[in-house]
PDB file of N, CA and C in Angstrom:
ATOM      1  N   MET A1332       0.855  -1.168   0.000  1.00 91.00           N
ATOM      2  CA  MET A1332       0.000   0.000   0.000  1.00 91.00           C
ATOM      3  C   MET A1332       0.899   1.228   0.000  1.00 91.00           C
ATOM      4  N   HIS A1333       0.617   2.139  -0.892  1.00 93.00           N
ATOM      5  CA  HIS A1333       1.348   3.401  -0.937  1.00 93.00           C
ATOM      6  C   HIS A1333       0.371   4.516  -1.273  1.00 93.00           C
ATOM      7  N   PHE A1334       0.722   5.723  -0.859  1.00 92.00           N
ATOM      8  CA  PHE A1334      -0.146   6.854  -1.141  1.00 92.00           C
ATOM      9  C   PHE A1334       0.652   8.146  -1.122  1.00 92.00           C
ATOM     10  N   THR A1335       0.099   9.132  -1.824  1.00 96.00           N
ATOM     11  CA  THR A1335       0.652  10.480  -1.839  1.00 96.00           C
ATOM     12  C   THR A1335      -0.514  11.452  -1.690  1.00 96.00           C
ATOM     13  N   ASP A1336      -0.208  12.639  -1.188  1.00 96.00           N
ATOM     14  CA  ASP A1336      -1.232  13.665  -0.961  1.00 96.00           C
ATOM     15  C   ASP A1336      -0.974  14.885  -1.825  1.00 96.00           C
ATOM     16  N   ARG A1337      -2.047  15.559  -2.100  1.00 97.00           N
ATOM     17  CA  ARG A1337      -1.963  16.906  -2.667  1.00 97.00           C
ATOM     18  C   ARG A1337      -3.210  17.645  -2.207  1.00 97.00           C
ATOM     19  N   GLN A1338      -3.157  18.939  -2.236  1.00 97.00           N
ATOM     20  CA  GLN A1338      -4.280  19.768  -1.813  1.00 97.00           C
ATOM     21  C   GLN A1338      -4.881  20.429  -3.044  1.00 97.00           C
ATOM     22  N   GLU A1339      -6.185  20.329  -3.194  1.00 97.00           N
ATOM     23  CA  GLU A1339      -6.898  21.023  -4.267  1.00 97.00           C
ATOM     24  C   GLU A1339      -7.948  21.909  -3.607  1.00 97.00           C
ATOM     25  N   GLY A1340      -7.581  23.165  -3.415  1.00 96.00           N
ATOM     26  CA  GLY A1340      -8.464  24.079  -2.701  1.00 96.00           C
ATOM     27  C   GLY A1340      -8.617  23.616  -1.269  1.00 96.00           C
ATOM     28  N   ARG A1341      -9.859  23.389  -0.839  1.00 95.00           N
ATOM     29  CA  ARG A1341     -10.126  22.948   0.533  1.00 95.00           C
ATOM     30  C   ARG A1341     -10.088  21.428   0.689  1.00 95.00           C
ATOM     31  N   VAL A1342      -9.806  20.711  -0.396  1.00 98.00           N
ATOM     32  CA  VAL A1342      -9.911  19.252  -0.402  1.00 98.00           C
ATOM     33  C   VAL A1342      -8.533  18.599  -0.469  1.00 98.00           C
ATOM     34  N   ALA A1343      -8.294  17.669   0.459  1.00 98.00           N
ATOM     35  CA  ALA A1343      -7.079  16.849   0.420  1.00 98.00           C
ATOM     36  C   ALA A1343      -7.352  15.671  -0.510  1.00 98.00           C
ATOM     37  N   VAL A1344      -6.487  15.468  -1.483  1.00 98.00           N
ATOM     38  CA  VAL A1344      -6.622  14.349  -2.408  1.00 98.00           C
ATOM     39  C   VAL A1344      -5.511  13.352  -2.095  1.00 98.00           C
ATOM     40  N   VAL A1345      -5.909  12.135  -1.765  1.00 98.00           N
ATOM     41  CA  VAL A1345      -4.962  11.072  -1.441  1.00 98.00           C
ATOM     42  C   VAL A1345      -4.990  10.075  -2.590  1.00 98.00           C
ATOM     43  N   ALA A1346      -3.869   9.961  -3.300  1.00 98.00           N
ATOM     44  CA  ALA A1346      -3.754   8.966  -4.364  1.00 98.00           C
ATOM     45  C   ALA A1346      -3.238   7.679  -3.728  1.00 98.00           C
ATOM     46  N   ALA A1347      -4.063   6.642  -3.749  1.00 97.00           N
ATOM     47  CA  ALA A1347      -3.726   5.376  -3.091  1.00 97.00           C
ATOM     48  C   ALA A1347      -3.440   4.311  -4.139  1.00 97.00           C
ATOM     49  N   GLY A1348      -2.475   3.455  -3.825  1.00 96.00           N
ATOM     50  CA  GLY A1348      -2.147   2.371  -4.742  1.00 96.00           C
ATOM     51  C   GLY A1348      -1.763   1.117  -3.993  1.00 96.00           C
ATOM     52  N   GLY A1349      -1.887  -0.010  -4.670  1.00 96.00           N
ATOM     53  CA  GLY A1349      -1.535  -1.283  -4.067  1.00 96.00           C
ATOM     54  C   GLY A1349      -2.755  -2.004  -3.543  1.00 96.00           C
ATOM     55  N   ARG A1350      -2.516  -2.831  -2.541  1.00 95.00           N
ATOM     56  CA  ARG A1350      -3.579  -3.659  -1.954  1.00 95.00           C
ATOM     57  C   ARG A1350      -3.976  -3.119  -0.593  1.00 95.00           C
ATOM     58  N   MET A1351      -5.240  -2.797  -0.462  1.00 96.00           N
ATOM     59  CA  MET A1351      -5.763  -2.324   0.821  1.00 96.00           C
ATOM     60  C   MET A1351      -6.400  -3.516   1.522  1.00 96.00           C
ATOM     61  N   ASP A1352      -5.508  -4.343   2.055  1.00 95.00           N
ATOM     62  CA  ASP A1352      -5.921  -5.568   2.728  1.00 95.00           C
ATOM     63  C   ASP A1352      -5.464  -5.512   4.183  1.00 95.00           C
ATOM     64  N   ALA A1353      -5.425  -6.648   4.867  1.00 95.00           N
ATOM     65  CA  ALA A1353      -5.074  -6.652   6.297  1.00 95.00           C
ATOM     66  C   ALA A1353      -3.758  -5.935   6.589  1.00 95.00           C
ATOM     67  N   PRO A1354      -2.689  -6.127   5.801  1.00 95.00           N
ATOM     68  CA  PRO A1354      -1.471  -5.360   6.069  1.00 95.00           C
ATOM     69  C   PRO A1354      -1.553  -3.891   5.622  1.00 95.00           C
ATOM     70  N   GLY A1355      -2.256  -3.620   4.526  1.00 94.00           N
ATOM     71  CA  GLY A1355      -2.281  -2.273   3.963  1.00 94.00           C
ATOM     72  C   GLY A1355      -3.317  -1.344   4.570  1.00 94.00           C
ATOM     73  N   ALA A1356      -4.454  -1.882   4.989  1.00 96.00           N
ATOM     74  CA  ALA A1356      -5.535  -1.049   5.514  1.00 96.00           C
ATOM     75  C   ALA A1356      -5.125  -0.211   6.723  1.00 96.00           C
ATOM     76  N   PRO A1357      -4.372  -0.765   7.687  1.00 96.00           N
ATOM     77  CA  PRO A1357      -3.976   0.063   8.828  1.00 96.00           C
ATOM     78  C   PRO A1357      -3.103   1.260   8.428  1.00 96.00           C
ATOM     79  N   LEU A1358      -2.323   1.109   7.365  1.00 95.00           N
ATOM     80  CA  LEU A1358      -1.507   2.235   6.891  1.00 95.00           C
ATOM     81  C   LEU A1358      -2.401   3.362   6.387  1.00 95.00           C
ATOM     82  N   MET A1359      -3.423   3.002   5.622  1.00 96.00           N
ATOM     83  CA  MET A1359      -4.357   4.014   5.121  1.00 96.00           C
ATOM     84  C   MET A1359      -5.150   4.619   6.264  1.00 96.00           C
ATOM     85  N   GLU A1360      -5.572   3.791   7.204  1.00 96.00           N
ATOM     86  CA  GLU A1360      -6.321   4.297   8.352  1.00 96.00           C
ATOM     87  C   GLU A1360      -5.504   5.329   9.122  1.00 96.00           C
ATOM     88  N   GLN A1361      -4.258   5.020   9.366  1.00 96.00           N
ATOM     89  CA  GLN A1361      -3.372   5.944  10.085  1.00 96.00           C
ATOM     90  C   GLN A1361      -3.207   7.240   9.298  1.00 96.00           C
ATOM     91  N   HIS A1362      -3.053   7.123   7.994  1.00 96.00           N
ATOM     92  CA  HIS A1362      -2.864   8.315   7.167  1.00 96.00           C
ATOM     93  C   HIS A1362      -4.120   9.193   7.169  1.00 96.00           C
ATOM     94  N   LEU A1363      -5.287   8.579   7.030  1.00 96.00           N
ATOM     95  CA  LEU A1363      -6.526   9.356   7.027  1.00 96.00           C
ATOM     96  C   LEU A1363      -6.781   9.997   8.393  1.00 96.00           C
ATOM     97  N   ARG A1364      -6.431   9.310   9.458  1.00 94.00           N
ATOM     98  CA  ARG A1364      -6.567   9.911  10.795  1.00 94.00           C
ATOM     99  C   ARG A1364      -5.625  11.094  10.955  1.00 94.00           C
ATOM    100  N   HIS A1365      -4.427  10.971  10.408  1.00 95.00           N
ATOM    101  CA  HIS A1365      -3.461  12.075  10.474  1.00 95.00           C
ATOM    102  C   HIS A1365      -4.026  13.316   9.764  1.00 95.00           C
ATOM    103  N   LEU A1366      -4.626  13.112   8.612  1.00 95.00           N
ATOM    104  CA  LEU A1366      -5.245  14.240   7.901  1.00 95.00           C
ATOM    105  C   LEU A1366      -6.340  14.879   8.751  1.00 95.00           C
ATOM    106  N   ALA A1367      -7.171  14.047   9.364  1.00 93.00           N
ATOM    107  CA  ALA A1367      -8.247  14.564  10.218  1.00 93.00           C
ATOM    108  C   ALA A1367      -7.676  15.317  11.415  1.00 93.00           C
ATOM    109  N   ASP A1368      -6.611  14.793  12.002  1.00 93.00           N
ATOM    110  CA  ASP A1368      -5.972  15.462  13.135  1.00 93.00           C
ATOM    111  C   ASP A1368      -5.419  16.824  12.747  1.00 93.00           C
ATOM    112  N   GLU A1369      -5.048  16.970  11.478  1.00 94.00           N
ATOM    113  CA  GLU A1369      -4.563  18.262  10.973  1.00 94.00           C
ATOM    114  C   GLU A1369      -5.719  19.198  10.617  1.00 94.00           C
ATOM    115  N   GLY A1370      -6.954  18.729  10.772  1.00 94.00           N
ATOM    116  CA  GLY A1370      -8.109  19.550  10.439  1.00 94.00           C
ATOM    117  C   GLY A1370      -8.514  19.470   8.986  1.00 94.00           C
ATOM    118  N   ARG A1371      -7.972  18.516   8.259  1.00 95.00           N
ATOM    119  CA  ARG A1371      -8.317  18.348   6.842  1.00 95.00           C
ATOM    120  C   ARG A1371      -9.487  17.361   6.768  1.00 95.00           C
ATOM    121  N   THR A1372     -10.688  17.913   6.806  1.00 95.00           N
ATOM    122  CA  THR A1372     -11.899  17.098   6.911  1.00 95.00           C
ATOM    123  C   THR A1372     -12.607  16.892   5.581  1.00 95.00           C
ATOM    124  N   ARG A1373     -12.070  17.441   4.520  1.00 98.00           N
ATOM    125  CA  ARG A1373     -12.613  17.231   3.172  1.00 98.00           C
ATOM    126  C   ARG A1373     -11.566  16.426   2.410  1.00 98.00           C
ATOM    127  N   VAL A1374     -11.896  15.159   2.154  1.00 98.00           N
ATOM    128  CA  VAL A1374     -10.908  14.230   1.605  1.00 98.00           C
ATOM    129  C   VAL A1374     -11.494  13.445   0.433  1.00 98.00           C
ATOM    130  N   VAL A1375     -10.707  13.345  -0.615  1.00 98.00           N
ATOM    131  CA  VAL A1375     -11.016  12.485  -1.760  1.00 98.00           C
ATOM    132  C   VAL A1375      -9.882  11.482  -1.882  1.00 98.00           C
ATOM    133  N   VAL A1376     -10.233  10.218  -2.003  1.00 98.00           N
ATOM    134  CA  VAL A1376      -9.226   9.190  -2.251  1.00 98.00           C
ATOM    135  C   VAL A1376      -9.294   8.808  -3.725  1.00 98.00           C
ATOM    136  N   ASP A1377      -8.184   9.031  -4.425  1.00 98.00           N
ATOM    137  CA  ASP A1377      -8.038   8.644  -5.826  1.00 98.00           C
ATOM    138  C   ASP A1377      -7.658   7.166  -5.833  1.00 98.00           C
ATOM    139  N   CYS A1378      -8.566   6.328  -6.262  1.00 98.00           N
ATOM    140  CA  CYS A1378      -8.404   4.869  -6.193  1.00 98.00           C
ATOM    141  C   CYS A1378      -7.857   4.260  -7.485  1.00 98.00           C
ATOM    142  N   ALA A1379      -7.423   5.077  -8.426  1.00 98.00           N
ATOM    143  CA  ALA A1379      -7.028   4.581  -9.748  1.00 98.00           C
ATOM    144  C   ALA A1379      -5.988   3.463  -9.681  1.00 98.00           C
ATOM    145  N   ASP A1380      -5.077   3.527  -8.706  1.00 97.00           N
ATOM    146  CA  ASP A1380      -4.020   2.529  -8.619  1.00 97.00           C
ATOM    147  C   ASP A1380      -4.254   1.473  -7.543  1.00 97.00           C
ATOM    148  N   LEU A1381      -5.474   1.424  -6.999  1.00 97.00           N
ATOM    149  CA  LEU A1381      -5.786   0.369  -6.039  1.00 97.00           C
ATOM    150  C   LEU A1381      -5.993  -0.943  -6.784  1.00 97.00           C
ATOM    151  N   GLU A1382      -5.349  -1.990  -6.303  1.00 96.00           N
ATOM    152  CA  GLU A1382      -5.479  -3.302  -6.922  1.00 96.00           C
ATOM    153  C   GLU A1382      -6.571  -4.137  -6.268  1.00 96.00           C
ATOM    154  N   TYR A1383      -6.783  -3.909  -4.973  1.00 95.00           N
ATOM    155  CA  TYR A1383      -7.700  -4.749  -4.222  1.00 95.00           C
ATOM    156  C   TYR A1383      -8.086  -4.036  -2.931  1.00 95.00           C
ATOM    157  N   VAL A1384      -9.320  -4.233  -2.480  1.00 96.00           N
ATOM    158  CA  VAL A1384      -9.776  -3.723  -1.194  1.00 96.00           C
ATOM    159  C   VAL A1384     -10.482  -4.870  -0.478  1.00 96.00           C
ATOM    160  N   SER A1385      -9.974  -5.231   0.689  1.00 96.00           N
ATOM    161  CA  SER A1385     -10.583  -6.297   1.498  1.00 96.00           C
ATOM    162  C   SER A1385     -11.614  -5.688   2.438  1.00 96.00           C
ATOM    163  N   SER A1386     -12.213  -6.543   3.259  1.00 95.00           N
ATOM    164  CA  SER A1386     -13.171  -6.043   4.246  1.00 95.00           C
ATOM    165  C   SER A1386     -12.498  -5.075   5.213  1.00 95.00           C
ATOM    166  N   ALA A1387     -11.220  -5.286   5.498  1.00 96.00           N
ATOM    167  CA  ALA A1387     -10.484  -4.354   6.364  1.00 96.00           C
ATOM    168  C   ALA A1387     -10.400  -2.975   5.710  1.00 96.00           C
ATOM    169  N   GLY A1388     -10.175  -2.938   4.413  1.00 96.00           N
ATOM    170  CA  GLY A1388     -10.129  -1.676   3.685  1.00 96.00           C
ATOM    171  C   GLY A1388     -11.484  -1.001   3.625  1.00 96.00           C
ATOM    172  N   LEU A1389     -12.530  -1.792   3.429  1.00 96.00           N
ATOM    173  CA  LEU A1389     -13.885  -1.232   3.421  1.00 96.00           C
ATOM    174  C   LEU A1389     -14.189  -0.544   4.749  1.00 96.00           C
ATOM    175  N   ARG A1390     -13.792  -1.188   5.842  1.00 96.00           N
ATOM    176  CA  ARG A1390     -14.029  -0.600   7.167  1.00 96.00           C
ATOM    177  C   ARG A1390     -13.273   0.722   7.332  1.00 96.00           C
ATOM    178  N   VAL A1391     -12.058   0.793   6.804  1.00 97.00           N
ATOM    179  CA  VAL A1391     -11.285   2.038   6.898  1.00 97.00           C
ATOM    180  C   VAL A1391     -12.007   3.158   6.160  1.00 97.00           C
ATOM    181  N   PHE A1392     -12.478   2.880   4.958  1.00 97.00           N
ATOM    182  CA  PHE A1392     -13.188   3.908   4.195  1.00 97.00           C
ATOM    183  C   PHE A1392     -14.489   4.309   4.882  1.00 97.00           C
ATOM    184  N   LEU A1393     -15.203   3.355   5.437  1.00 96.00           N
ATOM    185  CA  LEU A1393     -16.444   3.669   6.143  1.00 96.00           C
ATOM    186  C   LEU A1393     -16.166   4.550   7.359  1.00 96.00           C
ATOM    187  N   ALA A1394     -15.135   4.221   8.113  1.00 95.00           N
ATOM    188  CA  ALA A1394     -14.774   5.029   9.293  1.00 95.00           C
ATOM    189  C   ALA A1394     -14.371   6.439   8.878  1.00 95.00           C
ATOM    190  N   ALA A1395     -13.626   6.567   7.785  1.00 96.00           N
ATOM    191  CA  ALA A1395     -13.203   7.887   7.314  1.00 96.00           C
ATOM    192  C   ALA A1395     -14.400   8.715   6.864  1.00 96.00           C
ATOM    193  N   ALA A1396     -15.353   8.081   6.199  1.00 96.00           N
ATOM    194  CA  ALA A1396     -16.554   8.800   5.761  1.00 96.00           C
ATOM    195  C   ALA A1396     -17.359   9.286   6.961  1.00 96.00           C
ATOM    196  N   ARG A1397     -17.502   8.445   7.973  1.00 94.00           N
ATOM    197  CA  ARG A1397     -18.223   8.846   9.187  1.00 94.00           C
ATOM    198  C   ARG A1397     -17.496   9.970   9.910  1.00 94.00           C
ATOM    199  N   GLN A1398     -16.183   9.849  10.000  1.00 93.00           N
ATOM    200  CA  GLN A1398     -15.395  10.868  10.687  1.00 93.00           C
ATOM    201  C   GLN A1398     -15.532  12.213   9.977  1.00 93.00           C
ATOM    202  N   ALA A1399     -15.481  12.212   8.657  1.00 94.00           N
ATOM    203  CA  ALA A1399     -15.640  13.458   7.898  1.00 94.00           C
ATOM    204  C   ALA A1399     -17.034  14.044   8.112  1.00 94.00           C
ATOM    205  N   ARG A1400     -18.044  13.202   8.055  1.00 93.00           N
ATOM    206  CA  ARG A1400     -19.419  13.669   8.241  1.00 93.00           C
ATOM    207  C   ARG A1400     -19.596  14.278   9.631  1.00 93.00           C
ATOM    208  N   ASN A1401     -19.036  13.633  10.654  1.00 94.00           N
ATOM    209  CA  ASN A1401     -19.148  14.137  12.027  1.00 94.00           C
ATOM    210  C   ASN A1401     -18.417  15.457  12.228  1.00 94.00           C
ATOM    211  N   ALA A1402     -17.442  15.747  11.382  1.00 93.00           N
ATOM    212  CA  ALA A1402     -16.672  16.991  11.478  1.00 93.00           C
ATOM    213  C   ALA A1402     -17.173  18.035  10.489  1.00 93.00           C
ATOM    214  N   ASP A1403     -18.387  17.843   9.943  1.00 95.00           N
ATOM    215  CA  ASP A1403     -18.940  18.730   8.918  1.00 95.00           C
ATOM    216  C   ASP A1403     -18.032  18.820   7.698  1.00 95.00           C
ATOM    217  N   GLY A1404     -17.362  17.723   7.397  1.00 96.00           N
ATOM    218  CA  GLY A1404     -16.500  17.653   6.224  1.00 96.00           C
ATOM    219  C   GLY A1404     -17.160  16.832   5.134  1.00 96.00           C
ATOM    220  N   ALA A1405     -16.329  16.251   4.289  1.00 97.00           N
ATOM    221  CA  ALA A1405     -16.824  15.429   3.193  1.00 97.00           C
ATOM    222  C   ALA A1405     -15.768  14.388   2.860  1.00 97.00           C
ATOM    223  N   PHE A1406     -16.219  13.233   2.391  1.00 98.00           N
ATOM    224  CA  PHE A1406     -15.323  12.146   2.014  1.00 98.00           C
ATOM    225  C   PHE A1406     -15.884  11.489   0.776  1.00 98.00           C
ATOM    226  N   ALA A1407     -15.025  11.234  -0.202  1.00 98.00           N
ATOM    227  CA  ALA A1407     -15.468  10.581  -1.432  1.00 98.00           C
ATOM    228  C   ALA A1407     -14.320   9.772  -2.021  1.00 98.00           C
ATOM    229  N   LEU A1408     -14.681   8.849  -2.870  1.00 98.00           N
ATOM    230  CA  LEU A1408     -13.726   8.019  -3.591  1.00 98.00           C
ATOM    231  C   LEU A1408     -13.862   8.330  -5.073  1.00 98.00           C
ATOM    232  N   ALA A1409     -12.762   8.157  -5.818  1.00 98.00           N
ATOM    233  CA  ALA A1409     -12.800   8.499  -7.237  1.00 98.00           C
ATOM    234  C   ALA A1409     -11.908   7.566  -8.048  1.00 98.00           C
ATOM    235  N   SER A1410     -12.208   7.488  -9.331  1.00 98.00           N
ATOM    236  CA  SER A1410     -11.384   6.767 -10.313  1.00 98.00           C
ATOM    237  C   SER A1410     -11.138   5.318  -9.912  1.00 98.00           C
ATOM    238  N   MET A1411     -12.183   4.650  -9.481  1.00 97.00           N
ATOM    239  CA  MET A1411     -12.074   3.293  -8.970  1.00 97.00           C
ATOM    240  C   MET A1411     -12.024   2.274 -10.112  1.00 97.00           C
ATOM    241  N   PRO A1412     -11.018   1.395 -10.111  1.00 97.00           N
ATOM    242  CA  PRO A1412     -10.985   0.329 -11.115  1.00 97.00           C
ATOM    243  C   PRO A1412     -12.228  -0.558 -10.999  1.00 97.00           C
ATOM    244  N   ARG A1413     -12.634  -1.147 -12.101  1.00 96.00           N
ATOM    245  CA  ARG A1413     -13.853  -1.947 -12.135  1.00 96.00           C
ATOM    246  C   ARG A1413     -13.824  -3.074 -11.105  1.00 96.00           C
ATOM    247  N   SER A1414     -12.690  -3.740 -10.964  1.00 95.00           N
ATOM    248  CA  SER A1414     -12.610  -4.865 -10.024  1.00 95.00           C
ATOM    249  C   SER A1414     -12.813  -4.404  -8.580  1.00 95.00           C
ATOM    250  N   VAL A1415     -12.312  -3.226  -8.253  1.00 96.00           N
ATOM    251  CA  VAL A1415     -12.491  -2.679  -6.902  1.00 96.00           C
ATOM    252  C   VAL A1415     -13.928  -2.189  -6.738  1.00 96.00           C
ATOM    253  N   ARG A1416     -14.475  -1.583  -7.758  1.00 96.00           N
ATOM    254  CA  ARG A1416     -15.870  -1.102  -7.701  1.00 96.00           C
ATOM    255  C   ARG A1416     -16.826  -2.269  -7.463  1.00 96.00           C
ATOM    256  N   GLU A1417     -16.539  -3.410  -8.058  1.00 96.00           N
ATOM    257  CA  GLU A1417     -17.389  -4.581  -7.857  1.00 96.00           C
ATOM    258  C   GLU A1417     -17.421  -4.988  -6.386  1.00 96.00           C
ATOM    259  N   ILE A1418     -16.287  -4.884  -5.710  1.00 95.00           N
ATOM    260  CA  ILE A1418     -16.226  -5.208  -4.280  1.00 95.00           C
ATOM    261  C   ILE A1418     -17.141  -4.260  -3.506  1.00 95.00           C
ATOM    262  N   PHE A1419     -17.073  -2.970  -3.817  1.00 95.00           N
ATOM    263  CA  PHE A1419     -17.921  -1.979  -3.149  1.00 95.00           C
ATOM    264  C   PHE A1419     -19.400  -2.239  -3.437  1.00 95.00           C
ATOM    265  N   ASP A1420     -19.710  -2.588  -4.677  1.00 96.00           N
ATOM    266  CA  ASP A1420     -21.101  -2.853  -5.050  1.00 96.00           C
ATOM    267  C   ASP A1420     -21.633  -4.085  -4.327  1.00 96.00           C
ATOM    268  N   ILE A1421     -20.875  -5.155  -4.308  1.00 95.00           N
ATOM    269  CA  ILE A1421     -21.311  -6.399  -3.665  1.00 95.00           C
ATOM    270  C   ILE A1421     -21.521  -6.188  -2.167  1.00 95.00           C
ATOM    271  N   ALA A1422     -20.612  -5.425  -1.549  1.00 94.00           N
ATOM    272  CA  ALA A1422     -20.713  -5.173  -0.108  1.00 94.00           C
ATOM    273  C   ALA A1422     -21.762  -4.123   0.240  1.00 94.00           C
ATOM    274  N   GLY A1423     -22.295  -3.432  -0.758  1.00 94.00           N
ATOM    275  CA  GLY A1423     -23.290  -2.395  -0.520  1.00 94.00           C
ATOM    276  C   GLY A1423     -22.694  -1.055  -0.125  1.00 94.00           C
ATOM    277  N   PHE A1424     -21.381  -0.941  -0.202  1.00 94.00           N
ATOM    278  CA  PHE A1424     -20.717   0.298   0.214  1.00 94.00           C
ATOM    279  C   PHE A1424     -20.847   1.406  -0.822  1.00 94.00           C
ATOM    280  N   SER A1425     -21.132   1.069  -2.063  1.00 93.00           N
ATOM    281  CA  SER A1425     -21.289   2.115  -3.079  1.00 93.00           C
ATOM    282  C   SER A1425     -22.563   2.925  -2.842  1.00 93.00           C
ATOM    283  N   ALA A1426     -23.460   2.412  -2.004  1.00 93.00           N
ATOM    284  CA  ALA A1426     -24.659   3.163  -1.633  1.00 93.00           C
ATOM    285  C   ALA A1426     -24.418   4.029  -0.400  1.00 93.00           C
ATOM    286  N   ILE A1427     -23.295   3.817   0.274  1.00 93.00           N
ATOM    287  CA  ILE A1427     -22.995   4.525   1.520  1.00 93.00           C
ATOM    288  C   ILE A1427     -21.954   5.623   1.329  1.00 93.00           C
ATOM    289  N   ILE A1428     -20.926   5.316   0.541  1.00 96.00           N
ATOM    290  CA  ILE A1428     -19.818   6.244   0.326  1.00 96.00           C
ATOM    291  C   ILE A1428     -19.903   6.772  -1.102  1.00 96.00           C
ATOM    292  N   PRO A1429     -19.866   8.088  -1.295  1.00 97.00           N
ATOM    293  CA  PRO A1429     -19.919   8.635  -2.654  1.00 97.00           C
ATOM    294  C   PRO A1429     -18.704   8.192  -3.478  1.00 97.00           C
ATOM    295  N   ILE A1430     -18.977   7.697  -4.679  1.00 98.00           N
ATOM    296  CA  ILE A1430     -17.933   7.258  -5.592  1.00 98.00           C
ATOM    297  C   ILE A1430     -18.130   8.002  -6.905  1.00 98.00           C
ATOM    298  N   PHE A1431     -17.065   8.646  -7.374  1.00 98.00           N
ATOM    299  CA  PHE A1431     -17.130   9.448  -8.592  1.00 98.00           C
ATOM    300  C   PHE A1431     -16.214   8.854  -9.656  1.00 98.00           C
ATOM    301  N   ASN A1432     -16.541   9.113 -10.902  1.00 97.00           N
ATOM    302  CA  ASN A1432     -15.725   8.609 -12.010  1.00 97.00           C
ATOM    303  C   ASN A1432     -14.364   9.278 -12.074  1.00 97.00           C
ATOM    304  N   THR A1433     -14.310  10.558 -11.718  1.00 98.00           N
ATOM    305  CA  THR A1433     -13.044  11.293 -11.797  1.00 98.00           C
ATOM    306  C   THR A1433     -12.751  12.008 -10.486  1.00 98.00           C
ATOM    307  N   VAL A1434     -11.483  12.285 -10.282  1.00 98.00           N
ATOM    308  CA  VAL A1434     -11.070  13.043  -9.095  1.00 98.00           C
ATOM    309  C   VAL A1434     -11.668  14.438  -9.154  1.00 98.00           C
ATOM    310  N   ALA A1435     -11.695  15.045 -10.321  1.00 98.00           N
ATOM    311  CA  ALA A1435     -12.242  16.401 -10.442  1.00 98.00           C
ATOM    312  C   ALA A1435     -13.699  16.458  -9.984  1.00 98.00           C
ATOM    313  N   GLU A1436     -14.505  15.464 -10.361  1.00 98.00           N
ATOM    314  CA  GLU A1436     -15.901  15.414  -9.941  1.00 98.00           C
ATOM    315  C   GLU A1436     -16.006  15.265  -8.418  1.00 98.00           C
ATOM    316  N   ALA A1437     -15.151  14.401  -7.851  1.00 98.00           N
ATOM    317  CA  ALA A1437     -15.173  14.181  -6.409  1.00 98.00           C
ATOM    318  C   ALA A1437     -14.748  15.435  -5.658  1.00 98.00           C
ATOM    319  N   VAL A1438     -13.711  16.100  -6.148  1.00 98.00           N
ATOM    320  CA  VAL A1438     -13.241  17.333  -5.492  1.00 98.00           C
ATOM    321  C   VAL A1438     -14.338  18.387  -5.540  1.00 98.00           C
ATOM    322  N   GLN A1439     -14.995  18.531  -6.658  1.00 98.00           N
ATOM    323  CA  GLN A1439     -16.077  19.501  -6.777  1.00 98.00           C
ATOM    324  C   GLN A1439     -17.191  19.181  -5.784  1.00 98.00           C
ATOM    325  N   ALA A1440     -17.550  17.916  -5.642  1.00 97.00           N
ATOM    326  CA  ALA A1440     -18.611  17.529  -4.720  1.00 97.00           C
ATOM    327  C   ALA A1440     -18.232  17.750  -3.271  1.00 97.00           C
ATOM    328  N   CYS A1441     -16.956  17.648  -2.955  1.00 97.00           N
ATOM    329  CA  CYS A1441     -16.485  17.788  -1.565  1.00 97.00           C
ATOM    330  C   CYS A1441     -16.110  19.223  -1.200  1.00 97.00           C
ATOM    331  N   SER A1442     -16.079  20.096  -2.180  1.00 93.00           N
ATOM    332  CA  SER A1442     -15.668  21.491  -1.913  1.00 93.00           C
ATOM    333  C   SER A1442     -16.715  22.266  -1.158  1.00 93.00           C
TER     334      SER A1442
END
């Protein structure tokens, strides 16, 4: 699991790559908590380079979405590969967490 950050206006964009599974999910969780601790409550995760998301990864995204909502922020996912999107659809998470086709659309929605 690897990620990089950039700021687009009021929105932190985290480009994530690799496998968000039992070893990788805690790394993302720690990173998203760090952003929240810095007061960055509007977050978009660019999923273009994600290879896989396990149930551990789903829980991290759900917790981040709740944390953003509780802080009057916003959380969204973008550019999700089809194989990863299928995981979200099967688990019902695509109805809970906003997923956009592009990072630009997600940033606009979270601004």
